[in-house]
Coordinates of C-alpha atoms in Angstrom, one line a residue:
X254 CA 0.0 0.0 0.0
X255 CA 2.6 2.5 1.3
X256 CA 4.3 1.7 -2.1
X257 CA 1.2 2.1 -4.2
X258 CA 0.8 5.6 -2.5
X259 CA 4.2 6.3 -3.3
X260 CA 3.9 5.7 -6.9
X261 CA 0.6 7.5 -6.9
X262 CA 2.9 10.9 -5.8
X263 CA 5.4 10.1 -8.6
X264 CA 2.9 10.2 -11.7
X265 CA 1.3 13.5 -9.5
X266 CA 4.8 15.3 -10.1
X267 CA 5.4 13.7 -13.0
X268 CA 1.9 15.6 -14.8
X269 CA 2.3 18.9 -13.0
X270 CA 5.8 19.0 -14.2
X271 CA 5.0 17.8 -17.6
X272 CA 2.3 20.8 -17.7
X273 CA 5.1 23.3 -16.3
X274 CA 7.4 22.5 -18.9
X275 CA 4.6 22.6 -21.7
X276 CA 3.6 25.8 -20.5
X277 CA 6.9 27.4 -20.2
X278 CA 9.4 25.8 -23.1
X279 CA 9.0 26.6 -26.6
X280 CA 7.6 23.6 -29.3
X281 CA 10.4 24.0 -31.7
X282 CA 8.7 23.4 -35.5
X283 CA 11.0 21.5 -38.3
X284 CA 11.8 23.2 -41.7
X285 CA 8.3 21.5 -43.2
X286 CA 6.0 22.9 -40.7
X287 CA 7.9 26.5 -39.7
X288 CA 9.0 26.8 -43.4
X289 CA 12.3 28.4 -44.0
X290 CA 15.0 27.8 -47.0
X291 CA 17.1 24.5 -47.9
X292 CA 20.2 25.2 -50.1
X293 CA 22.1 22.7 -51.9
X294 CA 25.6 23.0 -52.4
X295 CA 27.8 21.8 -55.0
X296 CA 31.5 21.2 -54.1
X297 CA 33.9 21.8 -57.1
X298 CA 37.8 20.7 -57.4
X299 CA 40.1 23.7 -57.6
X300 CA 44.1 24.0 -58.5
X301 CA 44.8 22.8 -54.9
X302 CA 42.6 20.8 -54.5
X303 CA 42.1 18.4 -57.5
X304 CA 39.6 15.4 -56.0
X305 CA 36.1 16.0 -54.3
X306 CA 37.4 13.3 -51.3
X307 CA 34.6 12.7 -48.4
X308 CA 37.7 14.2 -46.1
X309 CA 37.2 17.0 -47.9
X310 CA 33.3 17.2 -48.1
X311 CA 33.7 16.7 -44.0
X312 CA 35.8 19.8 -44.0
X313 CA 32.8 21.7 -46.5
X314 CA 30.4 20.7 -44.2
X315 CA 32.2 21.8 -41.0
X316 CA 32.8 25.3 -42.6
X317 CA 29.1 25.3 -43.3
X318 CA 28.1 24.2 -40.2
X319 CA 30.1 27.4 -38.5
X320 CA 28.6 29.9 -40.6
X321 CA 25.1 28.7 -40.3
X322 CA 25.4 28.6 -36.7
X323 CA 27.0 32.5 -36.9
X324 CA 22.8 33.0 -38.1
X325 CA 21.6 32.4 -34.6
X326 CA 19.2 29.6 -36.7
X327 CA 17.7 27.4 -34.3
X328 CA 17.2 23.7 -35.4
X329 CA 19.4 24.2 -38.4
X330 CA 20.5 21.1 -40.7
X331 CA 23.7 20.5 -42.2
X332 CA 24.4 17.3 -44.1
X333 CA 26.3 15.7 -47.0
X334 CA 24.3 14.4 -49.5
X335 CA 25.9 12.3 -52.1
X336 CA 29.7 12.4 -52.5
X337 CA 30.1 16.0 -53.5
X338 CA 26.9 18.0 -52.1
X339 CA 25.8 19.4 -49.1
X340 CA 22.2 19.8 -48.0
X341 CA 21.5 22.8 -46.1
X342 CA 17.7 23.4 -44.2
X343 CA 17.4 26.7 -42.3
X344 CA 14.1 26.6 -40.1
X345 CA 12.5 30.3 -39.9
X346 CA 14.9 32.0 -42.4
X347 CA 13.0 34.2 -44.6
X348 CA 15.7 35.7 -46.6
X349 CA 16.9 33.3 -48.8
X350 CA 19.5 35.3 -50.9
X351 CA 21.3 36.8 -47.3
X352 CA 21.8 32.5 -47.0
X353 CA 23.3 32.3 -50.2
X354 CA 25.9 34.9 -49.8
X355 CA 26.5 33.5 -46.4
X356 CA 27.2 29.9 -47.6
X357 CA 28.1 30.3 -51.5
X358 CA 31.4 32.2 -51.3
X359 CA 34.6 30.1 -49.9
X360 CA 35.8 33.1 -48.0
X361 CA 39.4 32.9 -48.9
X362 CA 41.4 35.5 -46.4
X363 CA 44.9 36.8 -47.6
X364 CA 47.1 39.3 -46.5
X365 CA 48.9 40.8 -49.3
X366 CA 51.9 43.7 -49.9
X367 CA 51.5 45.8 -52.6
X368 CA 55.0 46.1 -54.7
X369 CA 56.0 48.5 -56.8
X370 CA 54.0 49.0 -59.9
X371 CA 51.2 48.8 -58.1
X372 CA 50.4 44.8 -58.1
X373 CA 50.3 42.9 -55.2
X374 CA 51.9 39.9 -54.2
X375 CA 51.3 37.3 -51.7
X376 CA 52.1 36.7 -48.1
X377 CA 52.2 33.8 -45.6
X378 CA 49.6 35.5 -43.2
X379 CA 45.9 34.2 -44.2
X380 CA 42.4 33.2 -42.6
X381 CA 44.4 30.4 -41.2
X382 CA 46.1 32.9 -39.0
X383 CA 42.8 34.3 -37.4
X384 CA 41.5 33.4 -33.9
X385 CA 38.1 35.7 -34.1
X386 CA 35.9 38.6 -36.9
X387 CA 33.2 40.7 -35.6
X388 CA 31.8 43.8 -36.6
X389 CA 31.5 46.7 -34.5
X390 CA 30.3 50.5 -35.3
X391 CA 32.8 52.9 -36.2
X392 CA 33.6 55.7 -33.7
X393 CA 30.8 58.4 -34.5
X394 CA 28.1 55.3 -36.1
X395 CA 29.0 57.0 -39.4
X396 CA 29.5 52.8 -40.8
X397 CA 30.9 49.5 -40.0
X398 CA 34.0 47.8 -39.5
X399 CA 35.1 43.9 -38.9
X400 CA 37.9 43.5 -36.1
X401 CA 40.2 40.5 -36.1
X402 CA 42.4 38.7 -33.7
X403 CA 45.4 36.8 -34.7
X404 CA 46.9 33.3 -33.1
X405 CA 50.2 34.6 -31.8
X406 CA 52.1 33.1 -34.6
X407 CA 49.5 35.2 -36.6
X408 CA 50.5 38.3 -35.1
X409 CA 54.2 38.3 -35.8
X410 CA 53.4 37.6 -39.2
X411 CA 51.0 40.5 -39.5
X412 CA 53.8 43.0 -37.4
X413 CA 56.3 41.8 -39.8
X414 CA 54.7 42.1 -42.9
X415 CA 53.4 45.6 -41.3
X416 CA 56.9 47.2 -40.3
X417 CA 58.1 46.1 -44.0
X418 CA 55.5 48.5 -45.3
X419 CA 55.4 51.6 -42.5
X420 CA 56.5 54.2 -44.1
X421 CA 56.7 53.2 -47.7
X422 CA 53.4 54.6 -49.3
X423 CA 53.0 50.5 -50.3
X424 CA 49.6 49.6 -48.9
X425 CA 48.3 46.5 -47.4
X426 CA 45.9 44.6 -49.5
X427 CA 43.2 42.5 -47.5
X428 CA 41.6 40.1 -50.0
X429 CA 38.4 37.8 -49.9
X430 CA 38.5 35.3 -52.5
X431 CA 40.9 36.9 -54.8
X432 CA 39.0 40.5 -54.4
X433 CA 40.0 43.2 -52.6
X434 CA 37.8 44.5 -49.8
X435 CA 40.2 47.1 -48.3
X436 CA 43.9 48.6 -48.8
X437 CA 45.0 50.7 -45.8
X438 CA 48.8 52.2 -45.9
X439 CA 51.1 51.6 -42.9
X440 CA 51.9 54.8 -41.1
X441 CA 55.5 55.5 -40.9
X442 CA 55.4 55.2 -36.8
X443 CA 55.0 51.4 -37.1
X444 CA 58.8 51.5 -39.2
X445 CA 60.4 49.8 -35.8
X446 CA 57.6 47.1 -35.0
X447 CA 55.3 46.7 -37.1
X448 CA 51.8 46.8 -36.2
X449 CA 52.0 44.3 -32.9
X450 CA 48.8 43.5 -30.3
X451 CA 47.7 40.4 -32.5
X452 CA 44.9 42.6 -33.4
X453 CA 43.6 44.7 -36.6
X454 CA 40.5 45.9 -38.7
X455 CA 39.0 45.8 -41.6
X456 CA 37.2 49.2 -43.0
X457 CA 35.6 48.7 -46.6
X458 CA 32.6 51.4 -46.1
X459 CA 30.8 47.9 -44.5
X460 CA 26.8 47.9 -43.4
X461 CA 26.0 46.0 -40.5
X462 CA 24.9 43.3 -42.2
X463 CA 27.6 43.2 -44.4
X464 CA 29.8 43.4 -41.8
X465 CA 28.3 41.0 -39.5
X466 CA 28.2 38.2 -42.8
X467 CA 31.9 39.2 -43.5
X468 CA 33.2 38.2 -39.6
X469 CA 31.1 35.4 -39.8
X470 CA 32.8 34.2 -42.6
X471 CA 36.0 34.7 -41.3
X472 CA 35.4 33.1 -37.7
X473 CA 34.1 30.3 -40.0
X474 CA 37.2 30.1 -42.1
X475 CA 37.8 29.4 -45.7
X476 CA 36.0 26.4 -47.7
X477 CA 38.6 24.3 -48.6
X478 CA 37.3 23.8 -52.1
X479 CA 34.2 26.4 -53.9
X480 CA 30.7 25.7 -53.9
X481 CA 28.3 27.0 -55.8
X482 CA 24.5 26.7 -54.8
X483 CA 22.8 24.7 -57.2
X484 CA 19.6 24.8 -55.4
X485 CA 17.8 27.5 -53.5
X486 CA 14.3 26.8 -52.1
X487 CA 12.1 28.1 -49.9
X488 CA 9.6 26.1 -48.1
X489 CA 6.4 28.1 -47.3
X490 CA 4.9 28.5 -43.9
X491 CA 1.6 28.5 -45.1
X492 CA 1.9 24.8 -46.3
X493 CA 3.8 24.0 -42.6
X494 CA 0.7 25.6 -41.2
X495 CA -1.9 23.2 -43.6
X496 CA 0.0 20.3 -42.1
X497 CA 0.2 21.0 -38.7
X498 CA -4.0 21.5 -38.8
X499 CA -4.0 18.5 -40.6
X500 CA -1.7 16.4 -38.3
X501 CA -3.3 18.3 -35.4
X502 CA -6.9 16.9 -36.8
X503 CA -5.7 13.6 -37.5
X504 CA -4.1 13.1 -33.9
X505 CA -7.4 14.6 -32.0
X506 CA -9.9 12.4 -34.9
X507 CA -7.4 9.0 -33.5
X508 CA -7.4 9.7 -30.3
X509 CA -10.7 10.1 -29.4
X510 CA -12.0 7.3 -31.7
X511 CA -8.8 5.0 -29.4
X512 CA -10.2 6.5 -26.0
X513 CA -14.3 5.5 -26.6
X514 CA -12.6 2.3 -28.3
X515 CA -11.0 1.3 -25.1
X516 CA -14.0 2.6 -22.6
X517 CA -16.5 0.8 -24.9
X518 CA -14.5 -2.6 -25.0
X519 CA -12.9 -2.8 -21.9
X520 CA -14.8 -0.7 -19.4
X521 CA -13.3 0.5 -16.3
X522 CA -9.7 -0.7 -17.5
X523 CA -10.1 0.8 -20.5
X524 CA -10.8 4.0 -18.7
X525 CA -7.9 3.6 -16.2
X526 CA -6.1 3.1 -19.8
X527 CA -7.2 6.4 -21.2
X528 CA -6.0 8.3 -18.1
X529 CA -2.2 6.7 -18.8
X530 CA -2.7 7.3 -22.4
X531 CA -3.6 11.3 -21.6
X532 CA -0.9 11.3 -19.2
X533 CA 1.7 9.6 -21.7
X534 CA 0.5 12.1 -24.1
X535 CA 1.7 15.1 -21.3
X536 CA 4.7 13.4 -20.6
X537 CA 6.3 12.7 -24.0
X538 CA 5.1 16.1 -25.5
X539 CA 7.3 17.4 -22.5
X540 CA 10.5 15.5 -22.7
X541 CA 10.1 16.5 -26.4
X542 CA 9.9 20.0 -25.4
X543 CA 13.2 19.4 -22.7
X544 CA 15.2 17.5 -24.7
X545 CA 14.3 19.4 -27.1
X546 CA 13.0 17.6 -30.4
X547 CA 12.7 19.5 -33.4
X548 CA 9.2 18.5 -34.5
X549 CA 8.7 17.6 -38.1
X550 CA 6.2 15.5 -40.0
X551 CA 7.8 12.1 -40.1
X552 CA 8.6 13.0 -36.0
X553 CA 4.7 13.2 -35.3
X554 CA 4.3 10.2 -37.6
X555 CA 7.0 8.3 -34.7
X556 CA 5.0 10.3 -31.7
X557 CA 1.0 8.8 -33.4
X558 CA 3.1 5.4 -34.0
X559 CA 3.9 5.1 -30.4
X560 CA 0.9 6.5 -29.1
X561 CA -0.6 3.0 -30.9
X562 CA 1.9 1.0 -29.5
X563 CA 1.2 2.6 -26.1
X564 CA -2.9 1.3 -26.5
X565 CA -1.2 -2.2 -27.9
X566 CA 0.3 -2.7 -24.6
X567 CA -2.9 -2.0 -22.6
X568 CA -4.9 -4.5 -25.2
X569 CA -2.2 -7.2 -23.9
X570 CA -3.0 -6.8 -19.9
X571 CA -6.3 -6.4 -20.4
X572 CA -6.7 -9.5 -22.7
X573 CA -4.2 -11.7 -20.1
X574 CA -6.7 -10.3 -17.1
X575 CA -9.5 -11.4 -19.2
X576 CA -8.3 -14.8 -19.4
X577 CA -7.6 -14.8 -15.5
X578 CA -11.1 -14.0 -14.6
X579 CA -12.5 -16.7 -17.0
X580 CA -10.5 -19.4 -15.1
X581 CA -12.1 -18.7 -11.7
X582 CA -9.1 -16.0 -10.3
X583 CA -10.4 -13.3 -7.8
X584 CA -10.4 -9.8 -9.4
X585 CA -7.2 -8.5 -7.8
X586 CA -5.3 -11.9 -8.5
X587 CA -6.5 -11.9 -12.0
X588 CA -5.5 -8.1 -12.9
X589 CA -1.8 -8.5 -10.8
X590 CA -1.8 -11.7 -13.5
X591 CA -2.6 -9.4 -16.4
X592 CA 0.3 -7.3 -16.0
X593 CA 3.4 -9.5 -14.9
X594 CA 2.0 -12.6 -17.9
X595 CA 1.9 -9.6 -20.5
X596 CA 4.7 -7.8 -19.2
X597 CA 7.2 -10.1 -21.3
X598 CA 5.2 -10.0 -24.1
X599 CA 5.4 -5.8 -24.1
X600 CA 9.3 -6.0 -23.1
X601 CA 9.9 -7.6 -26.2
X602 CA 8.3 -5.7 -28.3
X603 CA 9.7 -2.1 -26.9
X604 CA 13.1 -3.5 -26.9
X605 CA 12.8 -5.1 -30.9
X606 CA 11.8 -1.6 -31.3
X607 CA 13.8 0.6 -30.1
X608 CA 16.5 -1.9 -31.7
X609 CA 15.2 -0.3 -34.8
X610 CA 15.2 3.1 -33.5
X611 CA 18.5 2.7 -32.6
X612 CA 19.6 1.6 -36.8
X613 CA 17.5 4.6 -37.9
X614 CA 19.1 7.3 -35.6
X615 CA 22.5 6.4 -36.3
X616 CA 22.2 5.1 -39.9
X617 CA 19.8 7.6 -40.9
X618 CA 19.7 11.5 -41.7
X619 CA 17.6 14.1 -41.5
X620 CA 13.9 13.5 -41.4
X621 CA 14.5 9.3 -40.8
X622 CA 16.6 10.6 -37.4
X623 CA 13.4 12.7 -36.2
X624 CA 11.0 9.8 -36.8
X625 CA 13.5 7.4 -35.0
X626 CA 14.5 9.6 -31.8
X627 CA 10.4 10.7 -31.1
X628 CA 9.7 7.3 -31.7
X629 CA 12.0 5.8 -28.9
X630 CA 10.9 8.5 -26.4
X631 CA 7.0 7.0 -27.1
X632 CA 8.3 3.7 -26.5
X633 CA 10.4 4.6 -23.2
X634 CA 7.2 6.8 -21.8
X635 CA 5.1 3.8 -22.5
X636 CA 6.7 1.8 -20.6
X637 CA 6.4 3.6 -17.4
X638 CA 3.1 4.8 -18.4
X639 CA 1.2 1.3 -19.7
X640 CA 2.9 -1.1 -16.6
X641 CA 3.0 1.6 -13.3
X642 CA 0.3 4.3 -14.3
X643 CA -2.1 1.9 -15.3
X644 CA -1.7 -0.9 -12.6
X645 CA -1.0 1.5 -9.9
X646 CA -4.4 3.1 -11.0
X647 CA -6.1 0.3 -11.5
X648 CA -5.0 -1.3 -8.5
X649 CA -6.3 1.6 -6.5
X650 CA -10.1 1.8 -7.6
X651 CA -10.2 -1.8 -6.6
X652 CA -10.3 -0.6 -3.6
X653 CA -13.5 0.5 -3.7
X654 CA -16.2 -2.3 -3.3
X655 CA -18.2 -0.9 -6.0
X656 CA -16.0 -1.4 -9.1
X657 CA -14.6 -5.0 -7.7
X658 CA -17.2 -6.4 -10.3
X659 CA -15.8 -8.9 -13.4
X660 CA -18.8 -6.9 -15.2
X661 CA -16.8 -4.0 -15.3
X662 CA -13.7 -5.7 -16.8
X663 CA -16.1 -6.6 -19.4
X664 CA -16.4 -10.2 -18.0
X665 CA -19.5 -11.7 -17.5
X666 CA -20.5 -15.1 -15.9
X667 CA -17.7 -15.7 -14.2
X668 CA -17.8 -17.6 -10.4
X669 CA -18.8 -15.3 -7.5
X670 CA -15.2 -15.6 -6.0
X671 CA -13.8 -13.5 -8.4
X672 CA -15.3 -10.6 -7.2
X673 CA -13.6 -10.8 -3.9

């Protein structure tokens, strides 16, 4: 009994801290129901780099990876897609042509020193050499500059290269991807030194978008082979809307149809059943929102999938308690039956399941890994849910002489024992 009550105080703070964390955490929607933009990128060989390898797409990808999460985009997707592509998915981002110039250019840094007859040659210090970018206002707000830190080896490349040109009139060309974005002169009181501090910025009459795009590019680093975007799309929110109704129908239409089902079949386990099943409902929609689970078609398809499985379970214990009646068992005999002769049964099947889950999270991408991971939370909730939620509930109305009738299990002529 004292453990019965003690359960009973669990699945109390296990619903008002479901409700808290519902009310209070955000549902974060996938790219098909928020809508958003999803690039493709091409990778291409260049003089240094003659072969599309997957090292190489890994390295792509990183780079990506960096400068999407420079957006701030919540939820975002990065992944290779065949042996030379990357697939990009940006949830929420409106602007698709600001995501192309963020992604599309390889963002090659170089330092260079101009020579005489103008031209400019090259120099060992690069985007390699740089530890940090950001933008930040230029004194009076008149515009916007990028400021950059150099490793320490980067620094004494950068005071070298700038005490070679103090004084000179040569300037000092900054280059991204082979074009120059700004070509200050050296003044002629860095002629000792050079320009020391590990630090420097980049002026180039910048916006603050263009600035902020520039240093993200730059913390990033340099693509180590170009891309070019070979798909730009844009996913409208109005059709994420259409299918969340629809999906928000479908679930409601289900569910209710599954909750008279089980009252109608099984009586008064089949409402203890619909309690647990409300109650799983609260508590995986929560972990989702913890965890937390981007929420995408094919994720509610694994959430309605285990809700099923989560009624299957019930169907078991009720059937086995069935049985147990029918052969002459008293009531709370036959239902403590129900559960451990069907708990094998349900074991089995959660575990072959989540075996799969398991192969689709790790094997899969994208869409397959969002089916797979709110599918194994279902399956983990149900089992706390179908096994102590319902037998600790059902347990406890026994109490009550009133429902200690076989009628209400949905078993009739059974001996009068069983109601004991």
């Amino acid at each position: 009994m004292r453990q019965r009550t003690w359960l009973l105080l669990l699945v109390a703070v296990v619903i008002v801290g479901s409700i808290l964390i519902i009310a209070t955490k955000p549902t974060i929607l996938g790219l098909d129901l928020q809508g958003g933009s999803q690039l493709t990128l091409q990778a291409k060989p260049s003089e240094k780099v003659k072969q599309v390898t997957p090292e190489v797409m890994k390295g792509v990808a990183a780079v990506v990876e960096q400068r999407v999460n420079g957006l701030g985009v919540s939820e975002a997707l990065v992944q290779l897609k065949g042996s030379d592509q990357v697939l990009v998915q940006l949830p929420g981002v409106k602007d698709p042509a600001q995501a192309e110039r963020l992604l599309g250019d390889t963002a090659q840094l170089e330092f260079r020193k101009e020579v005489p007859g103008g031209k400019f040659e090259k120099t060992d210090l690069g985007g390699t050499d740089l530890t940090n970018a950001f933008p930040q206002a230029l004194q009076g707000g008149q515009g916007w500059e990028v400021g950059i830190e150099f490793t320490g080896p980067g620094g004494d490349k950068f005071a070298r290269i700038t005490r070679e040109l103090a004084g000179t009139g040569r300037r000092l060309g900054i280059f991204l991807d082979n074009k120059p974005i700004s070509t200050p002169t050296v003044g002629v009181e860095f002629v000792d030194r050079g320009i020391t501090g590990g630090k420097a910025v980049i002026t180039g009459r910048f916006s603050a978008q263009e600035a902020s795009e520039l240093g993200i590019k730059l913390k990033a680093g340099a693509l180590p082979v170009p891309v070019e975007v070979i798909e730009n799309r844009t996913v409208s929110a109005t059709l994420g809307a259409d299918s969340v109704r629809q999906s928000l129908y479908t679930g409601i239409a289900g569910t209710i149809l599954v909750l008279l089902f089980m009252i109608a079949f099984y009586r008064l386990p089949g409402l203890v059943a619909d309690v647990a099943l409300v109650i799983y409902g609260l508590t995986t929609f929560a972990i989702f929102k913890l965890v937390p689970v981007t929420l995408t078609l094919p994720g509610i398809a694994g959430f309605i999938l285990s809700v099923g499985m989560a009624v299957d379970a019930n169907v078991l214990i009720f059937e086995r308690t069935k049985e147990e009646l029918r052969s002459g068992k008293q009531l709370f005999t036959s239902v403590e039956a129900g559960f451990q002769r069907a708990f094998s049964s349900i074991l089995d099947a959660h575990v072959t399941s989540l075996i799969t889950c398991a192969v689709l999270f790790f094997l899969g991408t994208g869409l397959v890994k969002g089916f797979a991971l709110t599918l194994a939370i279902g399956l983990l909730v149900n089992l706390f849910t179908a096994i102590t939620v319902s037998r600790t509930f059902l347990l406890t109305m026994l109490n009550f002489s009133n429902l200690r009738k076989p009628a209400l299990f949905g078993v009739t002529g059974v001996p009068a024992k069983a109601v004991r």
